[in-house]
Short mmCIF file of C-alpha atoms in Angstrom, two decimals:
data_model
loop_
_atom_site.label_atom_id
_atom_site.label_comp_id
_atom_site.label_asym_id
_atom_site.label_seq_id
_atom_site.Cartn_x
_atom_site.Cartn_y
_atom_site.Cartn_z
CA UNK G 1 -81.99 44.58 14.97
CA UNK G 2 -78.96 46.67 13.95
CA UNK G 3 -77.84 46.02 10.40
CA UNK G 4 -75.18 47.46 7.78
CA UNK G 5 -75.46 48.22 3.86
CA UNK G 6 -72.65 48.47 1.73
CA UNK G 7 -72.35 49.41 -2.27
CA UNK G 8 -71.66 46.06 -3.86
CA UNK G 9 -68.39 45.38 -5.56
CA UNK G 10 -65.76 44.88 -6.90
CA UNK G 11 -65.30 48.66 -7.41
CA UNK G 12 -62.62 48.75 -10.16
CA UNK G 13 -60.56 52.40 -10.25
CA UNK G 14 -57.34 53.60 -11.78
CA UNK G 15 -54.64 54.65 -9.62
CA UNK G 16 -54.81 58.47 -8.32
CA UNK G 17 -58.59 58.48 -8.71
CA UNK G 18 -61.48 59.18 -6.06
CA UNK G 19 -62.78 56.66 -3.77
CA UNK G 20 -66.26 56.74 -2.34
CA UNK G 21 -67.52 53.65 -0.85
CA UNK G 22 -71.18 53.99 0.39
CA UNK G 23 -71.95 52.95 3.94
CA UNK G 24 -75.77 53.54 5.85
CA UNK G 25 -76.27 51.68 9.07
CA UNK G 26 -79.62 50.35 11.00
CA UNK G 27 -79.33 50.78 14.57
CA UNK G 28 -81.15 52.21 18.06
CA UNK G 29 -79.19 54.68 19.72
CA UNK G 30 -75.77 56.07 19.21
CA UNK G 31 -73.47 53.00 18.22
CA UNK G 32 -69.92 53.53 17.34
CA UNK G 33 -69.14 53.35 13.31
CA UNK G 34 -66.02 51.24 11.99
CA UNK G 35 -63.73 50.59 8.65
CA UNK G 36 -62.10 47.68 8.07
CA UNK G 37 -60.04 46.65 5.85
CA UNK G 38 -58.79 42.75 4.66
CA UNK G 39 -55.61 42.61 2.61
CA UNK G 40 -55.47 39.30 0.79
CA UNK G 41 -54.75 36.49 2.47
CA UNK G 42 -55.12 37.81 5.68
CA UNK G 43 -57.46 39.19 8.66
CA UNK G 44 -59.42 42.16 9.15
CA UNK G 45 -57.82 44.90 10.20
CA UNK G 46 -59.04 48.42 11.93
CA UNK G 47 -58.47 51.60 9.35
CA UNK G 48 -60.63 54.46 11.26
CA UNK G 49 -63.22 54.76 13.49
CA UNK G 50 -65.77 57.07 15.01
CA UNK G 51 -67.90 57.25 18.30
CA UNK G 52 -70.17 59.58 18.28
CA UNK G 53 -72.13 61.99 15.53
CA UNK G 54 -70.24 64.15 13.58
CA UNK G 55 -66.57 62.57 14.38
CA UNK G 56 -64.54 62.08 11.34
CA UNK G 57 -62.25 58.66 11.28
CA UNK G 58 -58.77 59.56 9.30
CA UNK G 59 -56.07 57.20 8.60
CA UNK G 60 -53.86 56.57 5.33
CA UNK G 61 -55.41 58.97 3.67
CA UNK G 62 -58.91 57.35 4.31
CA UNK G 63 -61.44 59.75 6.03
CA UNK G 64 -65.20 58.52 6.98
CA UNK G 65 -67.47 61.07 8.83
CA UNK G 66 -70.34 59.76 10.89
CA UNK G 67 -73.51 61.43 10.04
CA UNK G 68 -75.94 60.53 12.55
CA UNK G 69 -79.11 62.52 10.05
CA UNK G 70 -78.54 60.27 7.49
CA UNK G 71 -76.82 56.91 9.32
CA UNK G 72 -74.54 56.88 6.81
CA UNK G 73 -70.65 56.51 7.48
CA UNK G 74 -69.17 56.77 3.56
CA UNK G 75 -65.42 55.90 3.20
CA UNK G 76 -63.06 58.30 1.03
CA UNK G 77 -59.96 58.95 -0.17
CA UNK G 78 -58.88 61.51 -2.43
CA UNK G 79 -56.48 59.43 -4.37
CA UNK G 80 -55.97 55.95 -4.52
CA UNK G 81 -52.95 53.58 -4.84
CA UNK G 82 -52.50 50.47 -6.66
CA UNK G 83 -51.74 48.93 -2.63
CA UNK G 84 -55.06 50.07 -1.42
CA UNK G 85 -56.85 47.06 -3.12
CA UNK G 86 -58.51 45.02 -0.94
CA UNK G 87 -62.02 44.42 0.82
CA UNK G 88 -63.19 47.06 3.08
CA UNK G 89 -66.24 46.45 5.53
CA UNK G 90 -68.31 48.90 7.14
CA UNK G 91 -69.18 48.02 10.82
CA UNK G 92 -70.92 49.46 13.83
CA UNK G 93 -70.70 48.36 17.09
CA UNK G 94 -73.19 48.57 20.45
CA UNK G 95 -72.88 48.03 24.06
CA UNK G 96 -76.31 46.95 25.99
CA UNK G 97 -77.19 45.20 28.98
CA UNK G 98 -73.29 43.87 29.27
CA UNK G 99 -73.11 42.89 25.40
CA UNK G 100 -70.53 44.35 22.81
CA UNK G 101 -72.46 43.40 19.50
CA UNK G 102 -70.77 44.22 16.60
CA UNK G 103 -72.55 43.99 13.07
CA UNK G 104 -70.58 44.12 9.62
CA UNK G 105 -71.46 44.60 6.28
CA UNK G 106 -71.06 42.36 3.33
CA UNK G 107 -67.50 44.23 2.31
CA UNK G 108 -66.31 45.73 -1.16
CA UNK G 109 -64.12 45.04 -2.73
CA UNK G 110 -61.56 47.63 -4.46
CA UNK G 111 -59.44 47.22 -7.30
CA UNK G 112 -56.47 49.99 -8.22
CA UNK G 113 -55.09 49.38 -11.36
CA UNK G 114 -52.22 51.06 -12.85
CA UNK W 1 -46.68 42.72 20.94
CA UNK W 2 -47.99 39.76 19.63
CA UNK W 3 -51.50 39.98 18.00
CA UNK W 4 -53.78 37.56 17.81
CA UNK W 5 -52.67 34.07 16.61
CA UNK W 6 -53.89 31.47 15.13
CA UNK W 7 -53.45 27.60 14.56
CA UNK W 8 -53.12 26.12 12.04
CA UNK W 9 -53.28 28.52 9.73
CA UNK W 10 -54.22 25.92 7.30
CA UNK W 11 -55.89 22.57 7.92
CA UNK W 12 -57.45 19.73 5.22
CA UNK W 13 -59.13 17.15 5.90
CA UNK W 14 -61.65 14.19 5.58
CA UNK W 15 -65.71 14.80 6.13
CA UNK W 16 -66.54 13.04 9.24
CA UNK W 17 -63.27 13.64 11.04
CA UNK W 18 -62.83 16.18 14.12
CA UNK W 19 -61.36 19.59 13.74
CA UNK W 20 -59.59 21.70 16.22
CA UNK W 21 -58.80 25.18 15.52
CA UNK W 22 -57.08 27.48 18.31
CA UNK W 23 -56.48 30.93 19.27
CA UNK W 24 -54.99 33.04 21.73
CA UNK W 25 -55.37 36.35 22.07
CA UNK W 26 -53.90 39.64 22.51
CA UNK W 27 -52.91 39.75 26.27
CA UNK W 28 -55.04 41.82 28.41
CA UNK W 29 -57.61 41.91 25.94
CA UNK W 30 -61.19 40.09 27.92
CA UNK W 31 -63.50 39.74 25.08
CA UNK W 32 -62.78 36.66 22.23
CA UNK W 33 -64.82 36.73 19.07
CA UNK W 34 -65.02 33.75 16.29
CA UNK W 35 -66.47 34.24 13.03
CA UNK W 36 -66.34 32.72 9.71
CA UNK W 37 -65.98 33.80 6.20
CA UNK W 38 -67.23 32.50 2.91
CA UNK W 39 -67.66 33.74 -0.44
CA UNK W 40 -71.72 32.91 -0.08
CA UNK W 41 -72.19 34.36 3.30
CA UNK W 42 -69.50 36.81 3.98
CA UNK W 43 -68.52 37.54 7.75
CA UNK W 44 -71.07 35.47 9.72
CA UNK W 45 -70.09 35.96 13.70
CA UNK W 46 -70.07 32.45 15.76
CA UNK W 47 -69.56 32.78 19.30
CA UNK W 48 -68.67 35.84 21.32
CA UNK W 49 -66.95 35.47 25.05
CA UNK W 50 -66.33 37.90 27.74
CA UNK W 51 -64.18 36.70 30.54
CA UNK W 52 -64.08 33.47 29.43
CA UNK W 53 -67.79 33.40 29.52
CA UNK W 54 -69.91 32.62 26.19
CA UNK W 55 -72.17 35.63 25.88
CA UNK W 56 -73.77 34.54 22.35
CA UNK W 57 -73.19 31.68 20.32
CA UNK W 58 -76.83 32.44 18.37
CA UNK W 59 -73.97 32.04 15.47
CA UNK W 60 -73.29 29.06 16.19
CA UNK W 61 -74.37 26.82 13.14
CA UNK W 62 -75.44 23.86 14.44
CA UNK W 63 -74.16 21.43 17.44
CA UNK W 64 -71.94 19.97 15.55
CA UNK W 65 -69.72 23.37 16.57
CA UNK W 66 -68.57 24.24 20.09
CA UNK W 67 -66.24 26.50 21.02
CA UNK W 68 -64.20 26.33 24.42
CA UNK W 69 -62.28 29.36 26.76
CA UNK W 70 -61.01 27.59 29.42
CA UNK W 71 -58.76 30.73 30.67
CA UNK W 72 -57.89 34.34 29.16
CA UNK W 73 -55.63 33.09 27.04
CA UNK W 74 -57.14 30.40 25.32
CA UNK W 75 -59.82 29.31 23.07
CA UNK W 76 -60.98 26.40 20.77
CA UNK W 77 -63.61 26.31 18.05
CA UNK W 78 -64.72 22.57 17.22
CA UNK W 79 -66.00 20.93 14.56
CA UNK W 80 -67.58 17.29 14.96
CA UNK W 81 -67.93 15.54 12.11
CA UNK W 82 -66.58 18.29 9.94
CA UNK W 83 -68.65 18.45 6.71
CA UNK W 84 -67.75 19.59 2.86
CA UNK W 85 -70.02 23.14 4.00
CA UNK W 86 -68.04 23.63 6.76
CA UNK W 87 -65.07 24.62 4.08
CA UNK W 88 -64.34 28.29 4.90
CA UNK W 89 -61.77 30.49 6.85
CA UNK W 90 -62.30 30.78 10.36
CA UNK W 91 -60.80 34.32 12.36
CA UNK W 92 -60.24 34.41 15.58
CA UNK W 93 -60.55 38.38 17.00
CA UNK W 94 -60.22 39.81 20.45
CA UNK W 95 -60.49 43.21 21.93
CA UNK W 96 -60.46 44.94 25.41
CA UNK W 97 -63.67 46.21 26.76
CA UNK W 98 -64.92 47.99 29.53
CA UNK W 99 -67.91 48.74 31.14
CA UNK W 100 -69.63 49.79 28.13
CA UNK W 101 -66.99 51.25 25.60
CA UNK W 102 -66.59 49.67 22.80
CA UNK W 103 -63.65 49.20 21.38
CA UNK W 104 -61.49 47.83 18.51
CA UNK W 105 -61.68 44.45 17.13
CA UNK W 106 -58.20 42.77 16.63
CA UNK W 107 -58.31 39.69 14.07
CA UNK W 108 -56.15 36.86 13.74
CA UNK W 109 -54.59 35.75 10.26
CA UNK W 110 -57.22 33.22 9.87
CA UNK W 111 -57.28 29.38 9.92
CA UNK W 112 -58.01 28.02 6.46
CA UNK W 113 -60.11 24.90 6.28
CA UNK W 114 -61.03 22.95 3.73
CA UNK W 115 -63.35 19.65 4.50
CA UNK W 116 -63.34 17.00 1.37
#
């Protein structure tokens, strides 16, 4: 079946450094690749996505490109911010026989600190 | 427009007692996921329905969980007797899909529950 790995956590950085946050993904086919991201306290929310090899994902700064020779889906940003802590999951998700199945990953969890 | 929501967004109570928790989603949107989170287990996906229809509830922990989507706009997750293990937060997400694009989940703030 399809599966996602994540780095483990808690990934602890100082504000204005470089974020990589590993992603590689099991899956048949071409299944769309997903970021999320869960502020404390509260639900997951979308922060980029890509459908199909070699899109890149972009939003707040956050870019992920879907490499389809590795399955890998890596989440970066070039500097982070003290209000970019949180827990980010890696997710893919695949349409078959009339069934959206989406699989996450564990999450990581991010710490900025001033 | 309203996202997902949630109730309650907390809820305690006794082991052995029911629990109710309730969601309605985004309007439009035909596909209604539940999942659960715990420290342990992480995201662990319950029940999935599209159009009102359960399409997998291989999540589903055991029967003492049922879930309900009596109409587009409404859904229930059950728990009878609720148990200490059952203590987690439980999201409600829903998204819009069509033929076979997939497309973005949309999660609820989450209903709190903690079973003593």
């Amino acid at each position: 079946g399809n599966s996602v790995t994540q780095m483990e956590g808690p990934v602890t950085l100082s504000e204005e450094a470089f974020l990589t946050i590993n992603c590689t993904y099991t899956a048949t086919g071409y299944p769309s690749l997903f970021w999320y991201v869960q502020y404390p306290g509260e639900g997951l929310q979308l922060l980029l996505k890509a459908t199909k090899a070699d899109d890149k994902g972009s939003n707040k700064g956050f870019e992920a490109t879907y490499r389809k020779e590795t399955t890998s889906f890596h989440l970066e940003k070039g500097s982070v911010q003290v209000s970019d802590s949180a827990v980010y999951f890696c997710a893919l998700s695949q349409g078959s026989g009339g069934y959206q199945k989406v699989t996450f990953g564990t999450g990581t969890k991010l710490q900025v600190i001033p | 427009d309203a996202g997902v929501i949630q109730s309650p967004r907390h809820e305690v109570t006794e082991m052995g007692q029911e629990v109710t928790l309730r969601c309605k989603p985004i309007s439009g949107h035909n596909s209604l996921f539940w999942y659960r989170q715990t420290m342990m287990r992480g995201l662990e996906l319950l029940i999935y329905f599209n159009n009102n229809v359960p399409i997998d509830d291989s999540g589903m922990p055991e029967d003492r969980f049922s879930a309900k989507m009596p109409n587009a706009s409404f859904s229930t997750l059950k728990i009878q007797p609720s148990e200490p293990r059952d203590s987690a937060v439980y999201f409600c997400a829903s998204s819009s899909r069509q033929r076979e694009v997939v497309d973005t989940q949309y999660f609820g703030p989450g209903t709190r529950l903690t079973v003593l």
